[in-house]
mmCIF file of C-alpha atoms in Angstrom:
data_model
loop_
_atom_site.group_PDB
_atom_site.id
_atom_site.type_symbol
_atom_site.label_atom_id
_atom_site.label_comp_id
_atom_site.label_asym_id
_atom_site.label_seq_id
_atom_site.Cartn_x
_atom_site.Cartn_y
_atom_site.Cartn_z
ATOM 1 C CA MET A 1 -80.569 109.870 -180.437
ATOM 2 C CA LYS A 2 -80.947 108.796 -176.812
ATOM 3 C CA ILE A 3 -84.554 109.565 -175.866
ATOM 4 C CA THR A 4 -86.545 109.153 -172.660
ATOM 5 C CA VAL A 5 -90.329 109.145 -172.926
ATOM 6 C CA VAL A 6 -92.176 110.094 -169.738
ATOM 7 C CA GLY A 7 -95.606 108.529 -169.362
ATOM 8 C CA PRO A 8 -96.568 104.873 -170.027
ATOM 9 C CA GLY A 9 -100.113 105.652 -171.153
ATOM 10 C CA ARG A 10 -101.622 105.305 -174.603
ATOM 11 C CA TRP A 11 -99.640 108.065 -176.318
ATOM 12 C CA GLY A 12 -96.444 107.775 -174.322
ATOM 13 C CA SER A 13 -96.124 104.039 -174.965
ATOM 14 C CA PHE A 14 -96.886 104.472 -178.664
ATOM 15 C CA ILE A 15 -94.342 107.282 -179.037
ATOM 16 C CA ALA A 16 -91.688 105.141 -177.348
ATOM 17 C CA TRP A 17 -92.562 102.223 -179.646
ATOM 18 C CA TYR A 18 -92.510 104.462 -182.731
ATOM 19 C CA LEU A 19 -89.195 106.167 -182.003
ATOM 20 C CA ASP A 20 -87.589 102.803 -181.255
ATOM 21 C CA SER A 21 -88.936 101.468 -184.561
ATOM 22 C CA ILE A 22 -87.167 104.206 -186.544
ATOM 23 C CA GLY A 23 -83.823 103.567 -184.903
ATOM 24 C CA HIS A 24 -83.521 105.739 -181.802
ATOM 25 C CA ARG A 25 -82.343 104.478 -178.399
ATOM 26 C CA VAL A 26 -85.450 104.832 -176.288
ATOM 27 C CA THR A 27 -86.286 104.479 -172.600
ATOM 28 C CA LEU A 28 -89.891 104.560 -171.370
ATOM 29 C CA TYR A 29 -90.181 106.017 -167.865
ATOM 30 C CA GLY A 30 -93.107 105.537 -165.501
ATOM 31 C CA ARG A 31 -93.568 105.752 -161.759
ATOM 32 C CA ARG A 32 -92.986 102.515 -159.869
ATOM 33 C CA GLU A 33 -96.543 102.603 -158.482
ATOM 34 C CA SER A 34 -98.127 103.161 -161.902
ATOM 35 C CA GLU A 35 -100.382 100.264 -162.900
ATOM 36 C CA LYS A 36 -99.586 100.944 -166.550
ATOM 37 C CA MET A 37 -95.858 100.739 -165.865
ATOM 38 C CA GLN A 38 -96.296 97.584 -163.811
ATOM 39 C CA GLU A 39 -98.121 96.021 -166.742
ATOM 40 C CA PHE A 40 -95.215 96.834 -169.065
ATOM 41 C CA ASN A 41 -92.679 95.444 -166.601
ATOM 42 C CA LEU A 42 -94.697 92.248 -166.384
ATOM 43 C CA ARG A 43 -95.751 91.693 -170.008
ATOM 44 C CA ARG A 44 -94.070 94.457 -172.080
ATOM 45 C CA LYS A 45 -97.394 95.273 -173.711
ATOM 46 C CA ASN A 46 -100.714 97.039 -173.203
ATOM 47 C CA ASP A 47 -103.886 97.333 -175.285
ATOM 48 C CA TYR A 48 -102.055 99.332 -177.967
ATOM 49 C CA VAL A 49 -98.434 98.229 -178.396
ATOM 50 C CA GLU A 50 -95.978 95.481 -177.568
ATOM 51 C CA LEU A 51 -92.587 96.903 -176.689
ATOM 52 C CA PRO A 52 -89.505 95.249 -178.235
ATOM 53 C CA LEU A 53 -86.593 94.196 -176.049
ATOM 54 C CA SER A 54 -84.499 96.979 -177.605
ATOM 55 C CA LEU A 55 -86.654 99.503 -175.728
ATOM 56 C CA GLU A 56 -85.632 100.038 -172.108
ATOM 57 C CA LEU A 57 -88.088 100.398 -169.221
ATOM 58 C CA SER A 58 -87.277 102.527 -166.188
ATOM 59 C CA THR A 59 -88.886 103.660 -162.944
ATOM 60 C CA ASN A 60 -85.871 105.826 -162.090
ATOM 61 C CA LEU A 61 -85.966 109.533 -162.890
ATOM 62 C CA ASP A 62 -82.204 109.447 -163.511
ATOM 63 C CA SER A 63 -83.088 108.045 -166.944
ATOM 64 C CA LEU A 64 -83.924 111.626 -167.909
ATOM 65 C CA LEU A 65 -80.331 112.674 -167.309
ATOM 66 C CA GLU A 66 -79.057 110.098 -169.796
ATOM 67 C CA ALA A 67 -81.208 111.359 -172.682
ATOM 68 C CA LYS A 68 -80.662 114.082 -175.230
ATOM 69 C CA VAL A 69 -84.416 114.418 -175.799
ATOM 70 C CA ILE A 70 -87.066 114.102 -173.086
ATOM 71 C CA ILE A 71 -90.590 113.537 -174.372
ATOM 72 C CA ILE A 72 -93.430 114.143 -171.946
ATOM 73 C CA SER A 73 -96.872 112.572 -172.287
ATOM 74 C CA VAL A 74 -98.713 113.069 -169.003
ATOM 75 C CA ASN A 75 -101.962 114.686 -167.882
ATOM 76 C CA ALA A 76 -101.695 118.336 -168.950
ATOM 77 C CA GLN A 77 -102.910 119.548 -165.557
ATOM 78 C CA GLY A 78 -100.110 117.575 -163.880
ATOM 79 C CA LEU A 79 -97.276 119.006 -165.982
ATOM 80 C CA ARG A 80 -96.199 121.662 -163.481
ATOM 81 C CA ARG A 81 -96.226 119.065 -160.693
ATOM 82 C CA PHE A 82 -93.967 116.821 -162.781
ATOM 83 C CA PHE A 83 -91.480 119.638 -163.314
ATOM 84 C CA GLU A 84 -91.471 120.273 -159.569
ATOM 85 C CA GLU A 85 -90.752 116.570 -159.085
ATOM 86 C CA ILE A 86 -87.643 116.678 -161.299
ATOM 87 C CA GLU A 87 -86.375 120.063 -160.114
ATOM 88 C CA SER A 88 -83.733 118.473 -157.883
ATOM 89 C CA LEU A 89 -82.168 116.773 -160.924
ATOM 90 C CA GLU A 90 -81.085 120.210 -162.220
ATOM 91 C CA ILE A 91 -81.529 119.132 -165.825
ATOM 92 C CA LYS A 92 -79.711 121.279 -168.375
ATOM 93 C CA ASN A 93 -79.050 121.348 -172.130
ATOM 94 C CA LYS A 94 -81.852 118.951 -173.061
ATOM 95 C CA ILE A 95 -84.710 119.134 -175.542
ATOM 96 C CA PHE A 96 -88.131 118.747 -173.933
ATOM 97 C CA VAL A 97 -90.951 117.750 -176.282
ATOM 98 C CA LEU A 98 -94.503 118.127 -174.980
ATOM 99 C CA CYS A 99 -96.930 115.619 -176.480
ATOM 100 C CA MET A 100 -100.092 116.666 -174.629
ATOM 101 C CA LYS A 101 -102.789 119.140 -175.564
ATOM 102 C CA GLY A 102 -104.106 121.382 -172.845
ATOM 103 C CA ILE A 103 -104.050 124.684 -170.966
ATOM 104 C CA GLU A 104 -103.379 125.020 -167.249
ATOM 105 C CA ILE A 105 -106.662 125.865 -165.544
ATOM 106 C CA SER A 106 -105.194 127.754 -162.578
ATOM 107 C CA THR A 107 -103.116 130.153 -164.700
ATOM 108 C CA GLY A 108 -104.421 129.963 -168.274
ATOM 109 C CA LYS A 109 -100.860 129.254 -169.407
ATOM 110 C CA ARG A 110 -99.923 127.123 -172.394
ATOM 111 C CA LEU A 111 -97.884 124.022 -171.684
ATOM 112 C CA SER A 112 -94.748 125.396 -173.341
ATOM 113 C CA GLU A 113 -95.007 128.457 -171.104
ATOM 114 C CA ILE A 114 -95.085 126.214 -168.025
ATOM 115 C CA ALA A 115 -92.036 124.324 -169.296
ATOM 116 C CA GLU A 116 -90.045 127.471 -169.982
ATOM 117 C CA GLU A 117 -91.027 128.838 -166.580
ATOM 118 C CA CYS A 118 -89.984 125.702 -164.681
ATOM 119 C CA LEU A 119 -86.925 124.496 -166.601
ATOM 120 C CA ASP A 120 -83.382 125.820 -166.740
ATOM 121 C CA PRO A 121 -83.005 128.305 -169.644
ATOM 122 C CA SER A 122 -80.372 126.059 -171.257
ATOM 123 C CA ASN A 123 -83.124 123.579 -172.163
ATOM 124 C CA LYS A 124 -85.127 123.864 -175.381
ATOM 125 C CA VAL A 125 -88.883 123.276 -175.539
ATOM 126 C CA ALA A 126 -90.988 121.960 -178.437
ATOM 127 C CA VAL A 127 -94.500 120.610 -178.935
ATOM 128 C CA TRP A 128 -95.689 117.591 -180.949
ATOM 129 C CA LEU A 129 -99.292 118.005 -182.119
ATOM 130 C CA GLY A 130 -101.709 116.813 -184.766
ATOM 131 C CA PRO A 131 -104.048 114.024 -185.797
ATOM 132 C CA GLY A 132 -103.654 110.311 -185.358
ATOM 133 C CA HIS A 133 -104.445 107.441 -183.012
ATOM 134 C CA PRO A 134 -102.048 104.726 -181.803
ATOM 135 C CA GLN A 135 -104.620 102.089 -182.796
ATOM 136 C CA GLU A 136 -104.229 103.194 -186.424
ATOM 137 C CA PHE A 137 -100.504 103.943 -186.434
ATOM 138 C CA VAL A 138 -99.591 100.452 -185.193
ATOM 139 C CA LYS A 139 -101.511 99.024 -188.166
ATOM 140 C CA GLY A 140 -99.270 101.010 -190.504
ATOM 141 C CA ILE A 141 -101.896 103.665 -191.347
ATOM 142 C CA PRO A 142 -99.939 106.916 -191.934
ATOM 143 C CA ASN A 143 -100.778 110.450 -190.906
ATOM 144 C CA CYS A 144 -99.271 113.940 -190.773
ATOM 145 C CA MET A 145 -98.405 115.814 -187.580
ATOM 146 C CA VAL A 146 -96.690 119.061 -186.622
ATOM 147 C CA ILE A 147 -93.717 119.992 -184.454
ATOM 148 C CA ASP A 148 -93.289 123.574 -183.284
ATOM 149 C CA SER A 149 -90.817 125.446 -181.123
ATOM 150 C CA ASN A 150 -89.580 128.974 -180.570
ATOM 151 C CA ASP A 151 -86.111 127.631 -181.362
ATOM 152 C CA GLU A 152 -85.710 127.001 -185.085
ATOM 153 C CA ALA A 153 -82.718 124.667 -184.771
ATOM 154 C CA THR A 154 -84.604 122.474 -182.301
ATOM 155 C CA LYS A 155 -87.640 122.319 -184.551
ATOM 156 C CA ASN A 156 -85.577 121.408 -187.597
ATOM 157 C CA LEU A 157 -83.678 118.714 -185.706
ATOM 158 C CA LEU A 158 -86.831 117.048 -184.387
ATOM 159 C CA VAL A 159 -88.629 117.079 -187.736
ATOM 160 C CA ASP A 160 -85.600 115.530 -189.419
ATOM 161 C CA GLU A 161 -85.017 112.898 -186.728
ATOM 162 C CA PHE A 162 -88.639 111.924 -186.001
ATOM 163 C CA GLY A 163 -90.139 111.794 -189.493
ATOM 164 C CA SER A 164 -90.841 108.556 -191.377
ATOM 165 C CA ASN A 165 -93.239 107.026 -193.865
ATOM 166 C CA LEU A 166 -95.640 106.446 -190.976
ATOM 167 C CA ILE A 167 -95.606 110.001 -189.618
ATOM 168 C CA ARG A 168 -94.740 112.955 -191.801
ATOM 169 C CA PHE A 169 -93.989 116.044 -189.744
ATOM 170 C CA TYR A 170 -94.677 119.624 -190.756
ATOM 171 C CA TYR A 171 -92.761 122.604 -189.396
ATOM 172 C CA GLY A 172 -94.977 124.732 -187.159
ATOM 173 C CA THR A 173 -94.604 128.496 -187.428
ATOM 174 C CA ASP A 174 -96.826 129.729 -184.595
ATOM 175 C CA LEU A 175 -96.287 128.073 -181.214
ATOM 176 C CA LEU A 176 -99.060 130.023 -179.511
ATOM 177 C CA GLY A 177 -101.633 129.315 -182.199
ATOM 178 C CA ASN A 178 -100.707 125.651 -182.469
ATOM 179 C CA GLU A 179 -100.997 125.099 -178.720
ATOM 180 C CA ILE A 180 -104.326 126.904 -178.367
ATOM 181 C CA GLY A 181 -105.699 125.199 -181.471
ATOM 182 C CA GLY A 182 -104.530 121.781 -180.314
ATOM 183 C CA ALA A 183 -106.070 122.204 -176.883
ATOM 184 C CA ALA A 184 -109.347 123.617 -178.200
ATOM 185 C CA LYS A 185 -109.940 120.745 -180.623
ATOM 186 C CA ASN A 186 -110.564 118.483 -177.621
ATOM 187 C CA VAL A 187 -113.496 120.678 -176.599
ATOM 188 C CA VAL A 188 -114.832 120.392 -180.135
ATOM 189 C CA GLY A 189 -114.453 116.626 -179.802
ATOM 190 C CA ILE A 190 -116.634 116.615 -176.683
ATOM 191 C CA ALA A 191 -119.244 118.740 -178.458
ATOM 192 C CA ALA A 192 -119.233 116.314 -181.397
ATOM 193 C CA GLY A 193 -119.663 113.379 -179.052
ATOM 194 C CA ILE A 194 -122.615 115.009 -177.326
ATOM 195 C CA LEU A 195 -124.226 115.526 -180.724
ATOM 196 C CA ASP A 196 -123.662 111.834 -181.480
ATOM 197 C CA GLY A 197 -125.179 110.839 -178.165
ATOM 198 C CA LEU A 198 -128.237 112.985 -178.801
ATOM 199 C CA GLY A 199 -128.746 111.646 -182.316
ATOM 200 C CA LEU A 200 -127.831 115.055 -183.766
ATOM 201 C CA SER A 201 -124.717 114.074 -185.709
ATOM 202 C CA THR A 202 -125.938 116.059 -188.724
ATOM 203 C CA LEU A 203 -125.035 119.224 -186.806
ATOM 204 C CA LYS A 204 -121.343 118.323 -186.857
ATOM 205 C CA GLY A 205 -121.013 120.220 -190.126
ATOM 206 C CA ALA A 206 -122.195 123.400 -188.439
ATOM 207 C CA LEU A 207 -119.925 122.681 -185.474
ATOM 208 C CA MET A 208 -116.878 122.241 -187.724
ATOM 209 C CA SER A 209 -117.695 125.435 -189.612
ATOM 210 C CA ARG A 210 -118.053 127.560 -186.500
ATOM 211 C CA ALA A 211 -115.369 126.185 -184.185
ATOM 212 C CA PRO A 212 -112.245 127.219 -186.160
ATOM 213 C CA ARG A 213 -113.587 130.755 -186.487
ATOM 214 C CA GLU A 214 -114.287 130.897 -182.756
ATOM 215 C CA TYR A 215 -110.814 129.783 -181.756
ATOM 216 C CA SER A 216 -109.010 131.769 -184.436
ATOM 217 C CA ARG A 217 -110.488 134.915 -182.847
ATOM 218 C CA LEU A 218 -109.003 133.863 -179.508
ATOM 219 C CA VAL A 219 -105.611 133.089 -181.054
ATOM 220 C CA GLU A 220 -105.596 136.465 -182.787
ATOM 221 C CA ALA A 221 -106.481 138.284 -179.556
ATOM 222 C CA MET A 222 -103.635 136.489 -177.786
ATOM 223 C CA GLY A 223 -101.135 137.531 -180.460
ATOM 224 C CA GLY A 224 -101.002 134.397 -182.626
ATOM 225 C CA ASN A 225 -101.691 133.710 -186.291
ATOM 226 C CA VAL A 226 -105.391 133.149 -187.090
ATOM 227 C CA LEU A 227 -104.449 130.659 -189.820
ATOM 228 C CA SER A 228 -102.847 128.234 -187.354
ATOM 229 C CA VAL A 229 -106.273 127.005 -186.234
ATOM 230 C CA TYR A 230 -106.964 125.911 -189.815
ATOM 231 C CA GLY A 231 -103.884 123.679 -189.832
ATOM 232 C CA LEU A 232 -103.035 120.263 -188.428
ATOM 233 C CA CYS A 233 -103.226 121.362 -184.797
ATOM 234 C CA HIS A 234 -106.992 121.966 -184.948
ATOM 235 C CA LEU A 235 -109.051 121.707 -188.139
ATOM 236 C CA GLY A 236 -106.666 119.097 -189.547
ATOM 237 C CA ASP A 237 -107.296 117.005 -186.422
ATOM 238 C CA TYR A 238 -111.092 116.931 -186.752
ATOM 239 C CA GLU A 239 -111.284 113.555 -188.492
ATOM 240 C CA ALA A 240 -109.423 111.961 -185.598
ATOM 241 C CA THR A 241 -111.293 113.920 -182.916
ATOM 242 C CA VAL A 242 -114.802 114.642 -184.184
ATOM 243 C CA PHE A 243 -115.523 111.334 -185.945
ATOM 244 C CA SER A 244 -113.154 108.592 -184.834
ATOM 245 C CA GLN A 245 -114.242 105.762 -182.574
ATOM 246 C CA TYR A 246 -110.828 106.077 -180.907
ATOM 247 C CA SER A 247 -111.278 109.710 -179.829
ATOM 248 C CA ASN A 248 -111.511 109.802 -176.032
ATOM 249 C CA ASN A 249 -113.038 113.277 -176.095
ATOM 250 C CA ARG A 250 -115.716 112.336 -178.613
ATOM 251 C CA ARG A 251 -116.496 109.128 -176.753
ATOM 252 C CA PHE A 252 -116.672 110.993 -173.445
ATOM 253 C CA GLY A 253 -119.186 113.448 -174.940
ATOM 254 C CA GLU A 254 -121.307 110.658 -176.402
ATOM 255 C CA ASN A 255 -121.348 108.735 -173.119
ATOM 256 C CA PHE A 256 -122.133 111.908 -171.191
ATOM 257 C CA ALA A 257 -125.139 112.623 -173.394
ATOM 258 C CA LYS A 258 -126.362 109.054 -172.865
ATOM 259 C CA GLY A 259 -125.827 109.193 -169.121
ATOM 260 C CA GLU A 260 -123.084 106.557 -169.274
ATOM 261 C CA SER A 261 -119.720 106.607 -167.521
ATOM 262 C CA PHE A 262 -116.388 106.914 -169.327
ATOM 263 C CA TYR A 263 -113.198 106.059 -167.466
ATOM 264 C CA LYS A 264 -110.452 107.230 -169.843
ATOM 265 C CA LEU A 265 -108.809 110.670 -169.858
ATOM 266 C CA ALA A 266 -110.654 113.322 -171.886
ATOM 267 C CA GLU A 267 -108.476 116.450 -171.688
ATOM 268 C CA GLY A 268 -111.235 118.622 -173.125
ATOM 269 C CA CYS A 269 -113.068 118.432 -169.797
ATOM 270 C CA HIS A 270 -110.264 120.461 -168.216
ATOM 271 C CA THR A 271 -109.437 122.581 -171.242
ATOM 272 C CA VAL A 272 -112.958 123.985 -171.497
ATOM 273 C CA LYS A 273 -112.520 125.672 -168.114
ATOM 274 C CA ALA A 274 -109.217 127.229 -169.106
ATOM 275 C CA LEU A 275 -110.563 128.412 -172.468
ATOM 276 C CA LYS A 276 -113.538 130.044 -170.802
ATOM 277 C CA GLN A 277 -111.169 131.984 -168.562
ATOM 278 C CA LEU A 278 -109.044 133.028 -171.553
ATOM 279 C CA GLY A 279 -112.173 134.199 -173.352
ATOM 280 C CA ARG A 280 -112.967 136.509 -170.452
ATOM 281 C CA GLN A 281 -109.358 137.652 -170.130
ATOM 282 C CA TYR A 282 -109.054 138.589 -173.818
ATOM 283 C CA ASP A 283 -112.683 139.687 -174.251
ATOM 284 C CA VAL A 284 -113.442 137.098 -176.940
ATOM 285 C CA ASP A 285 -116.876 135.503 -177.246
ATOM 286 C CA LEU A 286 -116.540 131.695 -177.176
ATOM 287 C CA PRO A 287 -120.086 130.331 -177.598
ATOM 288 C CA ILE A 288 -119.100 126.677 -178.190
ATOM 289 C CA THR A 289 -116.768 126.730 -175.200
ATOM 290 C CA ASN A 290 -119.419 128.328 -173.004
ATOM 291 C CA ALA A 291 -122.059 125.822 -174.116
ATOM 292 C CA ILE A 292 -119.884 122.809 -173.290
ATOM 293 C CA ASP A 293 -118.897 124.355 -169.960
ATOM 294 C CA ASP A 294 -122.588 124.878 -169.131
ATOM 295 C CA ILE A 295 -123.397 121.266 -170.031
ATOM 296 C CA LEU A 296 -120.512 119.697 -168.115
ATOM 297 C CA TYR A 297 -120.375 121.901 -165.035
ATOM 298 C CA HIS A 298 -123.650 123.790 -164.686
ATOM 299 C CA ASP A 299 -126.183 121.001 -165.267
ATOM 300 C CA THR A 300 -127.841 122.571 -168.285
ATOM 301 C CA ASP A 301 -129.734 120.225 -170.578
ATOM 302 C CA PRO A 302 -127.378 119.145 -173.397
ATOM 303 C CA LYS A 303 -130.005 119.092 -176.141
ATOM 304 C CA THR A 304 -131.512 122.448 -175.230
ATOM 305 C CA THR A 305 -128.098 124.067 -174.794
ATOM 306 C CA LEU A 306 -126.777 122.876 -178.159
ATOM 307 C CA GLU A 307 -129.989 123.737 -179.971
ATOM 308 C CA GLN A 308 -129.730 127.257 -178.564
ATOM 309 C CA LEU A 309 -126.090 127.372 -179.649
ATOM 310 C CA PHE A 310 -126.930 126.640 -183.278
ATOM 311 C CA THR A 311 -129.942 128.957 -183.368
ATOM 312 C CA ARG A 312 -128.435 131.782 -181.295
ATOM 313 C CA SER A 313 -128.004 134.110 -184.236
ATOM 314 C CA GLN A 314 -129.282 134.756 -187.714
ATOM 315 C CA LYS A 315 -126.026 136.470 -188.677
ATOM 316 C CA LYS A 316 -124.172 135.612 -191.846
ATOM 317 C CA GLU A 317 -121.989 132.524 -191.781
ATOM 318 C CA PHE A 318 -118.705 134.480 -191.885
#
């Protein structure tokens, strides 16, 4: 298939590299002023991948019109702005695949909802979620991920076309639950990193036991399947998010606890605000979310806040 990948960052560049490696005709799009795109135009590589000559590079949005599938890997909070940017192209009859995890802060909407709201109805929308890091994939270390969509034919096509021995794709059955679970796992990653930074890594077991239950209650209240949170979108992503040295969210949390700066994107910093709003909207108690929000945005002491979180109740485990 002819595919255009939007976003020359860590995930976008890996996805372009991966889809080219399994035989698709791929173009990687980035803005002309993007430093990451300029680096690719100059050297055809970044810290993660080296792009083969078979993979096209473009700074022209018209490359979206030439593709059957448009894969988007940009900052989740900038997704609506990107759709506004391409509105004049009047794109129709394409498949848009969202490869970010997040919730729009200003509206509380899932990313697929934003896409369906902004795009022509003739377009189909899917999400690509699950565990894995480009640093491991490029070494040939396999993993499993999930693709979900409200359109069954689109989902089946993408799973069939994108799967390989490196990435095995599962068919998602709950778009809402997969998106909320995928976004929320980044908040859990920040919490895990803060525990690492405080020397309290032993509490990760308690964190991993409580977090899926917390977010499954939210998914249920929103009309999704509670079991989705226990799949690849959330619990199945914990190894890559809660423990891995490559997890930006975990590393952000660890650096935050140590008072050190971290310059890479950690989507959980934005997602925690959106989740807190959804908790209020659907009347669901989200103690982990609220604790991380207090630490990041209300200057509460991380150690005291997390200790209170894990001692807040003597209720039964489940």
